[in-house]
Coordinates of N, CA and C and ligand atoms in Angstrom, one line a residue:
M1 N -141.2 -27.0 11.8 CA -142.4 -26.3 12.6 C -142.0 -25.2 13.0
V2 N -142.7 -24.2 12.5 CA -142.1 -23.2 13.3 C -144.0 -22.7 14.1
Y3 N -143.5 -22.1 14.8 CA -144.9 -21.7 15.5 C -144.8 -20.1 15.8
I4 N -145.6 -19.6 15.8 CA -145.4 -17.9 16.1 C -147.1 -17.4 16.7
E5 N -146.4 -17.4 18.0 CA -147.5 -17.0 19.6 C -147.6 -15.3 19.1
K6 N -148.4 -14.8 18.4 CA -148.2 -13.3 18.2 C -149.5 -12.7 18.8
R7 N -150.1 -13.5 19.1 CA -151.6 -11.9 20.1 C -152.5 -13.3 20.9
Y8 N -152.5 -12.5 22.1 CA -153.9 -13.4 22.9 C -154.4 -12.1 23.4
F9 N -155.7 -13.0 23.3 CA -157.1 -11.9 23.3 C -157.2 -12.7 25.3
H10 N -157.3 -12.4 26.1 CA -158.1 -12.6 27.8 C -159.4 -11.9 28.0
Y11 N -160.4 -12.4 28.0 CA -161.5 -12.4 28.1 C -162.1 -12.9 29.6
A12 N -162.9 -12.0 29.6 CA -163.2 -12.3 31.1 C -165.0 -12.7 31.2
G13 N -165.4 -13.5 32.1 CA -167.0 -13.8 32.0 C -167.5 -14.9 30.8
V14 N -168.7 -14.8 30.5 CA -168.9 -15.2 29.1 C -169.2 -15.2 28.5
I15 N -168.1 -14.7 27.1 CA -167.6 -14.4 25.7 C -168.0 -15.7 24.6
E16 N -168.8 -15.0 23.6 CA -168.8 -16.3 22.5 C -167.8 -16.1 21.4
V17 N -166.5 -16.8 21.6 CA -165.8 -17.0 20.6 C -165.8 -17.7 19.8
K18 N -165.5 -17.5 18.2 CA -165.7 -18.2 17.5 C -164.2 -18.5 16.6
C19 N -163.4 -20.2 16.6 CA -162.6 -20.1 15.7 C -162.2 -20.6 14.7
F20 N -161.3 -19.6 14.0 CA -161.8 -20.3 12.7 C -159.7 -21.3 12.2
I21 N -159.7 -22.3 11.8 CA -158.6 -22.8 11.4 C -158.6 -22.4 9.9
L22 N -157.7 -21.6 9.1 CA -157.5 -21.5 7.6 C -156.1 -21.5 7.0
T23 N -156.3 -22.5 6.1 CA -154.7 -23.2 5.4 C -154.6 -22.2 4.3
G24 N -153.2 -21.5 4.0 CA -153.0 -21.0 2.6 C -153.3 -19.2 3.5
A25 N -153.4 -18.8 4.2 CA -153.3 -17.7 4.6 C -152.7 -16.4 4.0
S26 N -151.7 -17.2 3.1 CA -150.4 -15.5 2.9 C -150.8 -14.9 2.2
Q27 N -151.9 -15.3 1.4 CA -151.8 -14.8 0.2 C -153.5 -14.7 -0.7
G28 N -153.7 -14.2 -1.4 CA -154.5 -14.6 -2.5 C -156.0 -14.4 -2.0
I29 N -156.8 -15.6 -1.9 CA -158.3 -16.2 -1.4 C -158.0 -15.8 0.4
G30 N -157.0 -17.0 0.3 CA -157.1 -17.1 2.0 C -156.5 -15.6 2.7
A31 N -155.6 -14.9 2.2 CA -155.0 -13.7 2.6 C -156.4 -13.0 3.0
A32 N -157.3 -12.9 1.8 CA -158.3 -12.3 1.9 C -159.4 -12.4 2.8
I33 N -159.7 -14.1 3.1 CA -160.4 -14.5 4.3 C -159.9 -14.6 5.5
G34 N -158.9 -14.4 6.0 CA -158.3 -13.8 6.9 C -158.7 -12.4 7.7
K35 N -158.4 -11.7 6.6 CA -158.5 -10.1 6.8 C -160.0 -10.0 7.5
K36 N -160.9 -10.9 6.5 CA -162.1 -10.3 6.8 C -162.8 -11.2 8.1
L37 N -161.5 -12.3 8.6 CA -161.8 -13.0 10.0 C -161.5 -12.0 11.2
L38 N -160.8 -11.0 11.1 CA -160.1 -10.9 11.9 C -161.1 -10.0 13.0
A39 N -161.8 -10.0 13.4 CA -162.9 -9.3 14.6 C -163.1 -10.1 15.7
D40 N -163.9 -8.9 16.6 CA -164.1 -9.4 17.5 C -164.6 -10.8 18.3
N41 N -164.0 -11.0 19.3 CA -164.2 -12.6 19.3 C -164.1 -13.6 18.4
H42 N -163.5 -13.2 17.5 CA -162.7 -14.7 16.8 C -161.6 -14.5 17.6
H43 N -161.1 -16.1 17.1 CA -159.6 -16.8 17.1 C -159.4 -17.6 16.1
L44 N -158.8 -16.7 15.2 CA -158.1 -17.4 13.8 C -156.7 -17.8 14.1
I45 N -156.6 -19.0 13.3 CA -155.5 -19.8 13.7 C -155.0 -20.4 11.8
C46 N -153.8 -19.4 11.4 CA -153.8 -19.4 10.4 C -152.5 -20.7 9.9
V47 N -152.9 -21.3 8.8 CA -151.3 -22.0 8.3 C -150.7 -21.4 6.9
S48 N -149.7 -21.5 6.8 CA -149.2 -21.5 5.4 C -147.5 -21.6 5.6
R49 N -146.3 -21.6 4.4 CA -145.1 -21.7 4.6 C -145.0 -20.0 4.9
E50 N -145.5 -19.0 4.6 CA -144.9 -17.3 4.6 C -145.9 -17.7 5.7
K51 N -145.6 -16.4 6.7 CA -146.3 -15.9 7.6 C -147.1 -14.8 7.2
N52 N -148.0 -14.1 7.2 CA -148.9 -13.1 6.4 C -148.4 -12.0 8.0
E53 N -147.3 -10.8 7.2 CA -147.3 -10.2 8.3 C -148.3 -8.9 8.5
L54 N -148.9 -8.7 7.2 CA -150.0 -7.7 7.2 C -150.8 -8.0 7.8
L55 N -151.2 -9.8 7.8 CA -152.6 -9.8 8.7 C -152.3 -9.8 10.5
L56 N -151.0 -10.0 10.7 CA -150.6 -10.3 12.1 C -150.6 -8.7 12.8
S57 N -150.6 -7.5 12.0 CA -150.0 -6.6 12.2 C -151.2 -5.9 12.2
L58 N -152.6 -6.1 12.0 CA -153.7 -5.9 11.9 C -154.4 -5.9 12.4
A59 N -154.1 -7.1 13.7 CA -155.0 -8.2 14.7 C -154.9 -7.0 16.0
D60 N -155.6 -6.7 16.3 CA -155.9 -5.9 17.6 C -155.8 -6.6 18.9
S61 N -154.8 -6.5 19.7 CA -154.7 -7.3 20.4 C -155.6 -7.6 21.9
E62 N -155.9 -6.7 22.0 CA -157.3 -6.4 23.2 C -158.0 -7.2 22.8
K63 N -158.7 -7.3 21.3 CA -160.0 -8.3 21.0 C -160.0 -9.3 20.3
Q64 N -158.6 -9.5 19.3 CA -158.7 -10.4 18.2 C -157.3 -11.4 18.8
R65 N -157.5 -12.5 18.9 CA -156.7 -13.3 18.9 C -156.3 -14.0 17.6
I66 N -155.0 -14.3 16.7 CA -154.5 -14.8 16.2 C -153.0 -15.3 16.0
D67 N -153.3 -16.7 16.3 CA -152.1 -17.9 16.1 C -151.8 -18.2 14.6
Y68 N -150.5 -18.3 14.5 CA -149.9 -18.8 13.2 C -148.6 -19.8 13.2
F69 N -148.9 -20.7 12.2 CA -148.3 -21.4 12.4 C -147.4 -21.5 10.6
E70 N -146.4 -21.7 10.9 CA -145.8 -21.6 9.5 C -145.3 -23.1 9.3
F71 N -146.1 -23.9 8.2 CA -145.8 -24.9 7.7 C -145.9 -25.6 6.8
D72 N -145.3 -26.6 6.1 CA -145.3 -26.9 4.8 C -146.5 -27.9 4.5
L73 N -147.4 -28.0 3.7 CA -148.6 -29.1 3.9 C -148.5 -29.7 3.1
K74 N -147.1 -30.0 2.3 CA -146.9 -31.0 1.5 C -146.3 -32.6 2.6
D75 N -146.2 -31.9 4.0 CA -145.6 -32.8 5.1 C -146.7 -33.8 5.6
V76 N -147.7 -34.5 5.1 CA -148.7 -35.4 5.2 C -148.3 -36.4 6.3
E77 N -147.1 -36.3 6.8 CA -146.8 -37.5 8.1 C -147.7 -37.1 8.6
E78 N -146.8 -35.3 8.9 CA -146.4 -34.1 10.0 C -147.8 -33.5 10.1
I79 N -149.3 -33.7 9.5 CA -150.1 -33.2 9.6 C -151.5 -33.3 11.0
D80 N -151.6 -34.7 11.1 CA -151.8 -34.8 12.6 C -151.1 -34.0 13.5
K81 N -150.0 -34.2 13.6 CA -149.3 -34.0 14.5 C -149.6 -32.5 14.5
L82 N -149.7 -31.5 13.2 CA -150.3 -30.1 13.5 C -151.3 -29.5 13.9
M83 N -152.4 -30.6 13.2 CA -153.3 -30.3 14.2 C -153.8 -30.5 15.6
G84 N -153.0 -31.8 16.1 CA -152.7 -31.6 17.7 C -152.4 -30.6 18.2
N85 N -151.1 -29.6 17.7 CA -150.6 -28.1 18.0 C -151.9 -27.3 18.5
I86 N -152.4 -27.3 17.0 CA -153.4 -26.6 17.1 C -154.9 -26.4 18.0
F87 N -155.0 -27.6 17.9 CA -156.1 -27.6 18.8 C -155.9 -27.6 20.8
E88 N -154.4 -27.3 20.8 CA -154.1 -26.7 22.4 C -154.1 -26.0 22.4
K89 N -154.5 -25.0 21.1 CA -154.5 -23.5 21.4 C -156.3 -22.8 21.4
I90 N -157.1 -24.1 21.1 CA -158.8 -23.5 21.1 C -159.2 -24.2 22.5
S91 N -159.6 -23.1 22.2 CA -160.5 -22.9 24.3 C -161.5 -24.5 23.9
S92 N -161.8 -25.2 25.2 CA -163.0 -26.0 25.2 C -164.1 -25.3 25.4
D93 N -164.0 -23.9 25.5 CA -165.8 -23.7 25.7 C -166.2 -22.4 24.5
V94 N -165.2 -22.9 23.3 CA -165.2 -22.1 21.8 C -166.6 -22.2 21.3
D95 N -167.7 -21.4 20.7 CA -168.8 -21.5 20.6 C -168.4 -21.4 18.6
G96 N -168.4 -22.4 18.2 CA -168.1 -22.3 16.8 C -166.4 -22.8 16.0
L97 N -166.8 -24.2 15.6 CA -165.6 -24.6 15.3 C -165.2 -24.2 13.4
Y98 N -164.4 -23.9 12.7 CA -163.9 -23.8 11.7 C -163.0 -24.3 11.4
L99 N -163.3 -25.1 9.8 CA -161.6 -25.0 8.9 C -162.1 -25.1 7.8
I100 N -160.9 -24.0 6.9 CA -161.4 -23.9 5.8 C -160.2 -24.5 5.4
N101 N -160.5 -25.2 4.5 CA -159.3 -25.8 3.4 C -159.3 -25.3 2.4
N102 N -157.8 -24.0 1.9 CA -157.9 -23.6 0.9 C -156.5 -23.2 0.7
A103 N -155.7 -23.9 1.0 CA -154.1 -24.2 0.4 C -154.3 -24.9 -0.9
A104 N -153.5 -24.2 -1.7 CA -153.7 -25.1 -2.8 C -152.9 -24.7 -3.9
I105 N -152.1 -25.1 -5.1 CA -150.9 -25.0 -5.9 C -151.7 -25.5 -6.9
H106 N -151.4 -24.8 -8.2 CA -151.3 -25.1 -9.5 C -150.2 -25.1 -10.3
F107 N -150.3 -26.1 -11.3 CA -149.5 -26.0 -12.7 C -150.3 -26.5 -14.1
N108 N -149.7 -26.2 -15.2 CA -150.5 -26.2 -16.4 C -149.1 -27.0 -17.2
Q109 N -149.3 -28.0 -17.3 CA -148.9 -28.8 -18.5 C -148.9 -30.6 -18.6
P110 N -148.4 -30.5 -19.6 CA -149.0 -32.2 -20.1 C -148.0 -33.0 -19.4
I111 N -148.9 -34.3 -19.0 CA -149.0 -34.8 -17.8 C -147.5 -35.9 -17.3
E112 N -147.1 -36.2 -19.0 CA -146.2 -37.0 -19.3 C -144.6 -35.9 -19.3
E113 N -144.6 -34.4 -19.0 CA -143.5 -33.8 -19.1 C -143.6 -33.7 -17.5
T114 N -144.4 -34.0 -17.0 CA -144.3 -33.5 -15.4 C -143.6 -34.5 -14.4
D115 N -142.8 -33.8 -14.2 CA -142.1 -34.5 -12.9 C -143.2 -35.3 -12.1
P116 N -142.6 -36.2 -11.6 CA -143.7 -37.6 -11.1 C -143.3 -36.8 -9.3
S117 N -142.4 -36.4 -8.7 CA -142.5 -35.8 -7.6 C -143.2 -34.2 -7.6
L118 N -143.6 -33.5 -8.5 CA -144.6 -32.9 -8.6 C -146.3 -32.8 -8.7
I119 N -145.9 -34.6 -9.2 CA -147.5 -34.7 -9.3 C -148.0 -35.2 -7.8
A120 N -146.8 -35.9 -7.3 CA -147.1 -36.2 -5.3 C -147.4 -35.1 -5.0
R121 N -146.3 -33.9 -5.0 CA -146.9 -32.7 -4.2 C -148.1 -32.2 -4.6
L122 N -148.4 -32.0 -5.8 CA -149.8 -31.4 -5.8 C -150.9 -32.2 -5.1
M123 N -150.9 -33.6 -5.3 CA -152.0 -34.2 -4.9 C -151.7 -34.3 -3.3
N124 N -150.6 -33.8 -2.9 CA -150.4 -34.0 -1.5 C -151.5 -32.6 -0.9
I125 N -151.0 -31.6 -1.4 CA -151.3 -30.2 -1.0 C -152.6 -30.0 -1.0
N126 N -152.8 -30.5 -2.7 CA -154.4 -30.5 -2.4 C -155.6 -31.3 -2.1
L127 N -154.9 -32.3 -2.1 CA -155.9 -33.5 -1.8 C -155.9 -34.4 -0.5
V128 N -154.4 -34.8 -0.6 CA -154.4 -35.6 1.1 C -154.4 -35.1 2.4
T129 N -153.9 -33.8 2.2 CA -153.7 -33.0 3.5 C -155.1 -32.3 3.8
P130 N -156.1 -31.9 2.8 CA -157.4 -31.6 3.1 C -157.8 -32.9 4.0
M131 N -157.6 -33.8 3.4 CA -158.3 -35.1 3.6 C -157.9 -35.5 5.4
I132 N -156.6 -35.6 5.5 CA -156.0 -35.3 7.0 C -156.1 -34.6 7.8
L133 N -156.1 -33.4 7.3 CA -156.7 -32.1 8.3 C -158.4 -32.7 8.7
T134 N -159.1 -33.1 8.0 CA -160.5 -33.3 8.1 C -160.4 -34.4 9.2
A135 N -159.8 -35.8 9.0 CA -159.9 -36.7 9.7 C -158.8 -35.9 11.3
S136 N -158.2 -35.5 10.9 CA -157.6 -34.9 12.6 C -158.4 -33.6 13.1
F137 N -159.8 -32.6 12.4 CA -160.2 -31.9 13.0 C -161.2 -32.7 13.6
I138 N -161.6 -34.3 13.0 CA -163.2 -34.8 13.4 C -162.6 -34.9 14.8
K139 N -161.3 -35.9 14.9 CA -161.2 -36.5 16.3 C -160.6 -35.2 17.1
Y140 N -160.2 -34.2 17.3 CA -159.8 -33.9 18.2 C -160.7 -32.6 18.8
S141 N -162.1 -32.6 17.3 CA -162.9 -31.9 18.3 C -164.1 -32.6 18.9
K142 N -163.8 -34.0 19.0 CA -165.1 -34.6 19.4 C -165.5 -34.1 20.7
H143 N -164.7 -33.8 21.6 CA -165.0 -33.3 22.8 C -165.9 -31.5 22.8
L144 N -166.1 -31.1 22.0 CA -166.2 -29.8 21.9 C -167.8 -30.2 20.9
N145 N -168.8 -29.6 22.1 CA -169.7 -29.8 22.1 C -170.5 -28.2 21.7
T146 N -170.2 -27.8 19.9 CA -170.2 -26.5 19.1 C -170.6 -26.9 17.8
E147 N -170.5 -26.1 17.3 CA -171.1 -26.2 16.0 C -170.1 -26.6 15.1
K148 N -169.5 -26.8 14.2 CA -168.5 -27.8 13.5 C -168.0 -28.2 12.3
R149 N -167.9 -26.9 11.7 CA -168.3 -27.2 10.2 C -166.9 -26.8 9.4
I150 N -166.4 -28.0 8.3 CA -165.1 -27.8 8.1 C -166.0 -27.4 6.1
L151 N -165.0 -26.4 5.5 CA -165.0 -25.7 4.0 C -164.3 -25.9 3.4
N152 N -164.1 -27.0 2.1 CA -163.3 -27.0 1.6 C -162.8 -26.2 -0.1
V153 N -162.4 -25.5 -0.1 CA -162.2 -24.8 -1.2 C -161.5 -25.6 -2.8
S154 N -163.6 -25.8 -3.7 CA -162.6 -26.4 -4.7 C -162.3 -25.8 -5.4
S155 N -162.8 -26.1 -7.0 CA -163.0 -24.9 -8.2 C -163.6 -25.8 -9.4
G156 N -164.0 -25.2 -10.4 CA -164.9 -25.4 -11.5 C -163.8 -26.1 -12.3
S157 N -162.6 -26.1 -11.9 CA -162.1 -27.0 -13.0 C -162.1 -28.7 -12.5
S158 N -162.8 -28.7 -11.1 CA -163.3 -30.2 -11.0 C -163.6 -31.1 -12.2
F159 N -164.4 -30.4 -13.1 CA -165.2 -31.0 -14.2 C -165.3 -30.3 -15.1
N160 N -164.7 -28.8 -15.3 CA -164.4 -28.5 -16.7 C -162.4 -28.5 -17.0
L161 N -162.7 -29.8 -17.3 CA -161.3 -30.0 -17.9 C -160.7 -29.1 -18.9
S162 N -159.3 -29.2 -18.9 CA -158.3 -28.6 -19.8 C -156.7 -29.2 -19.8
S163 N -156.6 -29.2 -21.0 CA -154.9 -29.9 -21.6 C -154.1 -29.5 -20.9
G164 N -153.5 -30.0 -19.7 CA -152.7 -29.9 -19.3 C -153.0 -29.3 -17.4
G165 N -154.1 -29.6 -17.4 CA -154.7 -29.1 -15.9 C -155.3 -30.7 -15.1
S166 N -154.6 -32.1 -15.7 CA -155.2 -33.0 -15.1 C -155.0 -33.3 -14.1
C167 N -153.8 -32.6 -13.2 CA -153.6 -33.0 -11.8 C -154.4 -32.0 -11.2
Y168 N -154.5 -30.6 -11.1 CA -155.2 -29.9 -10.5 C -157.0 -30.5 -10.8
S169 N -156.8 -31.1 -11.8 CA -158.9 -30.9 -11.7 C -159.4 -32.8 -11.7
T170 N -158.0 -33.6 -10.9 CA -158.1 -34.7 -10.3 C -158.3 -34.2 -9.2
S171 N -157.4 -33.2 -8.5 CA -156.9 -33.2 -7.4 C -158.6 -32.8 -6.5
K172 N -159.2 -31.3 -7.6 CA -160.0 -30.9 -7.0 C -161.7 -31.8 -7.1
A173 N -161.4 -32.9 -7.5 CA -162.7 -33.7 -8.1 C -162.9 -34.6 -7.1
G174 N -161.5 -34.7 -6.3 CA -161.2 -36.0 -5.7 C -161.8 -35.2 -3.9
L175 N -161.0 -34.0 -4.3 CA -161.5 -33.0 -2.8 C -163.3 -33.0 -2.6
E176 N -164.0 -32.6 -3.9 CA -165.5 -33.0 -3.7 C -165.6 -34.3 -3.5
T177 N -165.2 -35.0 -4.2 CA -166.3 -36.4 -3.7 C -165.7 -37.2 -2.5
F178 N -164.5 -36.4 -1.8 CA -164.2 -36.6 -0.1 C -165.5 -36.2 0.4
T179 N -165.8 -35.0 0.3 CA -166.3 -34.2 0.8 C -167.9 -34.6 0.8
K180 N -168.1 -35.2 -0.4 CA -169.8 -35.8 -0.2 C -169.5 -37.0 0.5
S181 N -168.6 -38.0 0.6 CA -168.2 -39.1 1.5 C -168.2 -38.8 2.5
I182 N -167.7 -37.6 3.2 CA -167.4 -37.4 4.6 C -168.9 -37.0 5.1
G183 N -170.1 -35.8 3.9 CA -171.0 -35.5 4.4 C -171.9 -37.2 4.6
M184 N -171.7 -38.0 4.1 CA -172.4 -39.5 4.4 C -171.9 -39.8 5.5
E185 N -171.0 -40.0 5.7 CA -170.4 -40.9 7.0 C -170.8 -39.6 8.6
Q186 N -170.5 -38.9 8.5 CA -170.3 -37.7 9.7 C -171.7 -36.9 9.8
S187 N -172.0 -36.6 10.8 CA -173.3 -35.8 11.1 C -172.9 -35.1 12.4
D188 N -172.1 -35.2 13.3 CA -171.6 -33.6 14.5 C -170.8 -32.9 13.3
V189 N -170.0 -33.0 12.7 CA -169.0 -32.3 12.0 C -169.7 -32.3 10.4
K190 N -170.1 -31.1 9.8 CA -170.4 -31.1 8.6 C -169.4 -30.2 7.8
I191 N -169.6 -30.7 6.4 CA -168.7 -30.6 5.4 C -168.9 -30.0 4.5
M192 N -168.4 -28.9 3.8 CA -169.2 -28.9 2.3 C -167.9 -28.1 1.2
S193 N -167.7 -28.3 0.0 CA -167.0 -27.5 -0.7 C -167.9 -26.6 -1.7
V194 N -167.0 -25.5 -1.7 CA -167.4 -23.8 -2.5 C -166.6 -24.0 -4.0
R195 N -167.3 -23.8 -5.1 CA -166.3 -23.6 -6.0 C -166.1 -22.2 -6.5
P196 N -164.6 -21.6 -6.2 CA -164.7 -20.1 -6.8 C -164.8 -19.9 -8.4
N197 N -165.2 -18.8 -9.0 CA -164.6 -18.8 -10.2 C -163.3 -18.0 -10.5
K198 N -162.8 -17.6 -11.9 CA -161.3 -17.1 -11.6 C -161.6 -16.0 -11.0
V199 N -160.4 -16.2 -10.2 CA -160.1 -14.6 -9.2 C -158.7 -14.1 -9.3
D200 N -158.7 -12.7 -9.6 CA -157.4 -12.3 -9.5 C -155.8 -12.6 -8.4
T201 N -155.6 -13.2 -8.2 CA -154.5 -14.0 -7.5 C -153.4 -14.8 -8.4
N202 N -152.0 -15.0 -7.7 CA -151.1 -15.5 -8.5 C -151.8 -16.8 -9.2
M203 N -152.9 -17.7 -9.0 CA -153.0 -18.9 -9.8 C -153.2 -18.1 -11.2
H204 N -153.5 -16.6 -11.3 CA -153.8 -15.9 -12.8 C -153.0 -15.4 -13.2
A205 N -151.9 -15.2 -12.8 CA -150.6 -14.1 -13.2 C -150.7 -13.8 -14.3
A206 N -150.6 -14.8 -14.8 CA -150.3 -15.0 -16.8 C -151.3 -14.4 -17.7
T207 N -152.8 -14.4 -17.0 CA -154.3 -14.1 -17.5 C -153.9 -12.7 -17.8
E208 N -154.2 -11.9 -19.2 CA -154.2 -10.9 -19.6 C -155.6 -10.2 -19.2
N209 N -156.6 -10.6 -19.7 CA -157.6 -9.5 -19.6 C -158.7 -9.9 -18.2
K210 N -157.5 -9.2 -17.5 CA -157.8 -9.3 -15.6 C -159.7 -9.0 -15.3
K211 N -160.3 -8.2 -16.6 CA -161.3 -8.3 -16.0 C -162.6 -8.9 -15.6
Q212 N -161.9 -10.2 -16.7 CA -162.7 -11.6 -16.2 C -162.5 -11.7 -14.6
L213 N -161.6 -11.3 -13.6 CA -161.2 -12.0 -12.8 C -161.8 -11.4 -11.5
K214 N -162.3 -12.2 -10.6 CA -162.6 -11.4 -9.2 C -161.8 -10.9 -8.4
T215 N -161.9 -10.0 -7.9 CA -161.2 -9.4 -6.6 C -161.0 -10.9 -5.4
P216 N -159.8 -10.7 -4.5 CA -159.6 -12.4 -3.8 C -160.9 -11.7 -3.0
E217 N -160.8 -10.8 -2.3 CA -162.1 -9.9 -1.4 C -163.6 -10.7 -1.9
Y218 N -163.5 -10.5 -2.6 CA -165.1 -10.9 -3.6 C -165.2 -12.1 -3.0
A219 N -163.9 -13.0 -3.6 CA -164.1 -14.4 -3.2 C -164.4 -14.9 -1.8
A220 N -163.6 -13.9 -1.0 CA -163.7 -14.6 0.7 C -165.0 -14.5 0.9
D221 N -165.5 -13.0 0.6 CA -167.1 -12.7 1.0 C -168.0 -14.0 0.4
R222 N -167.9 -14.9 -0.7 CA -168.8 -15.5 -1.1 C -168.5 -16.7 -0.4
I223 N -167.1 -16.9 -0.2 CA -166.8 -18.4 1.0 C -167.5 -18.2 2.0
L224 N -167.3 -16.9 3.3 CA -168.0 -17.0 4.0 C -168.8 -17.0 4.3
T225 N -169.7 -16.2 3.1 CA -171.2 -16.3 3.3 C -171.6 -18.1 3.1
F226 N -171.2 -19.1 2.6 CA -171.8 -19.7 2.5 C -171.1 -20.8 3.7
L227 N -170.0 -20.4 4.2 CA -169.8 -21.3 5.7 C -170.9 -20.9 6.9
L228 N -170.8 -19.5 6.6 CA -171.5 -19.0 7.8 C -172.8 -19.0 7.8
E229 N -173.6 -18.9 6.7 CA -174.7 -18.3 6.6 C -175.6 -19.5 5.4
R230 N -174.8 -19.9 5.0 CA -175.5 -20.5 3.6 C -174.8 -22.3 3.5
F231 N -174.5 -22.6 4.9 CA -173.9 -24.1 4.7 C -174.8 -25.1 4.0
E232 N -174.0 -26.2 3.3 CA -175.0 -27.5 2.8 C -174.1 -28.6 2.9
H233 N -174.3 -29.1 4.1 CA -173.8 -30.6 4.7 C -173.4 -31.2 3.3
G234 N -172.7 -31.6 3.0 CA -171.8 -33.0 2.2 C -172.1 -32.4 0.2
K235 N -172.4 -31.4 0.3 CA -172.6 -30.1 -1.3 C -171.3 -30.0 -1.4
T236 N -171.6 -29.5 -3.1 CA -170.4 -28.9 -3.4 C -171.4 -27.7 -4.4
V237 N -171.0 -26.5 -4.3 CA -171.7 -25.1 -4.6 C -171.0 -24.3 -5.9
K238 N -171.3 -23.3 -6.4 CA -170.9 -22.5 -6.9 C -170.6 -21.4 -6.3
A239 N -169.6 -20.9 -5.9 CA -169.4 -19.5 -4.7 C -169.7 -18.2 -5.6
W240 N -170.3 -17.9 -6.2 CA -170.7 -17.1 -7.6 C -171.5 -17.6 -9.0
Ligands
NAP301 N1 -157.5 -17.8 -8.0 C1 -158.7 -18.8 -8.9 O1 -159.0 -18.3 -9.9 C2 -159.2 -19.9 -8.3 C3 -160.4 -20.5 -8.8 C4 -160.9 -21.0 -8.2 C5 -160.1 -22.0 -6.8 N2 -159.5 -22.0 -6.4 C6 -158.9 -22.1 -4.8 O2 -158.8 -20.9 -4.4 C7 -157.6 -21.6 -3.2 C8 -156.8 -20.5 -3.1 O3 -156.4 -20.2 -4.4 P1 -155.6 -18.8 -4.6 O4 -155.5 -18.5 -5.8 O5 -155.8 -18.1 -3.6 O6 -153.5 -19.0 -4.6 P2 -152.7 -18.5 -4.0 O7 -153.0 -17.0 -4.3 O8 -151.5 -19.0 -5.1 O9 -152.7 -18.5 -2.3 C9 -152.0 -20.1 -2.0 C10 -152.3 -19.8 -0.9 O10 -152.0 -21.5 -0.8 C11 -150.7 -21.8 0.4 N3 -150.2 -22.9 -0.2 C12 -149.5 -23.6 -1.3 N4 -148.4 -24.2 -0.8 C13 -148.7 -24.6 0.2 C14 -148.0 -25.6 1.5 N5 -147.0 -26.6 0.8 N6 -147.8 -25.2 2.6 C15 -148.6 -24.8 3.5 N7 -149.4 -23.7 2.5 C16 -149.3 -23.4 0.8 C17 -149.8 -20.4 0.3 O11 -149.2 -19.6 1.2 P3 -147.3 -20.0 1.2 O12 -146.5 -20.1 -0.3 O13 -147.2 -19.1 1.9 O14 -147.2 -21.1 1.9 C18 -151.1 -19.4 -0.2 O15 -151.2 -18.6 1.2 C19 -157.1 -22.5 -3.8 O16 -157.7 -24.0 -3.2 C20 -157.5 -22.7 -5.5 O17 -157.2 -24.0 -6.1 C21 -158.9 -20.8 -6.7

């Protein structure tokens, strides 16, 4: 694991700082969410394999704080340790703590033609990792008396099935069931899932009719609206 300490935001007196942990911040919807979250009195903690250099360069070091963990989220055995390291960066008087489980992978091929290691990799990144991140987030944030929310980025593919999409659909259906279960189990930490429709990212690189795709910025706006203004504990909703 490589940890990059890029920006420090020193503040005096009582300033309310919201902290956002965002997976998959290097590109696509996650990069757009990260950009929108770069705001005064926000502490952004990003996770992905590749650093988002643009995001890091945009942060105003006087007013914003961004920490970046270059980490491969397929490494499920290391996730709890990652979250422990992340929580070492979080101020004990944080005023609002948010986890956005956005990172995912996608492929389209018949199951019998899919390498077993690829099946396991997808299920780890898309489902097992968000489950462990959720468990660790709840565990490490117990002492923090603030609003704590987890938003899982799902997909309409959880119920809208397609030939070749069994792994992706299964992972997203699992994520939604997990959201509902944790919604029943937990009350201090709130959780929900949001399903974006088709967005112009790498996941739709092969799509010819780009007009039917929304921009990552649009998707990011919708996701953040649900996270900050229209949160529904235990629920899964369409982003638009
Ligand atoms: N695009 C759509 O139309 C659409 C529709 C519905 C739902 N979604 C959901 O929206 C979310 C974002 O999708 P997107 O379209 O923005 O995808 P994307 O452009 O492919 O970006 C995926 C992000 O996940 C990260 N990621 C992938 N594998 C990783 C790994 N092993 N470890 C750490 N990070 C990893 C990538 O970073 P690195 O490569 O740097 O690691 C990247 O930042 C996903 O949950 C997806 O299922 C997308």
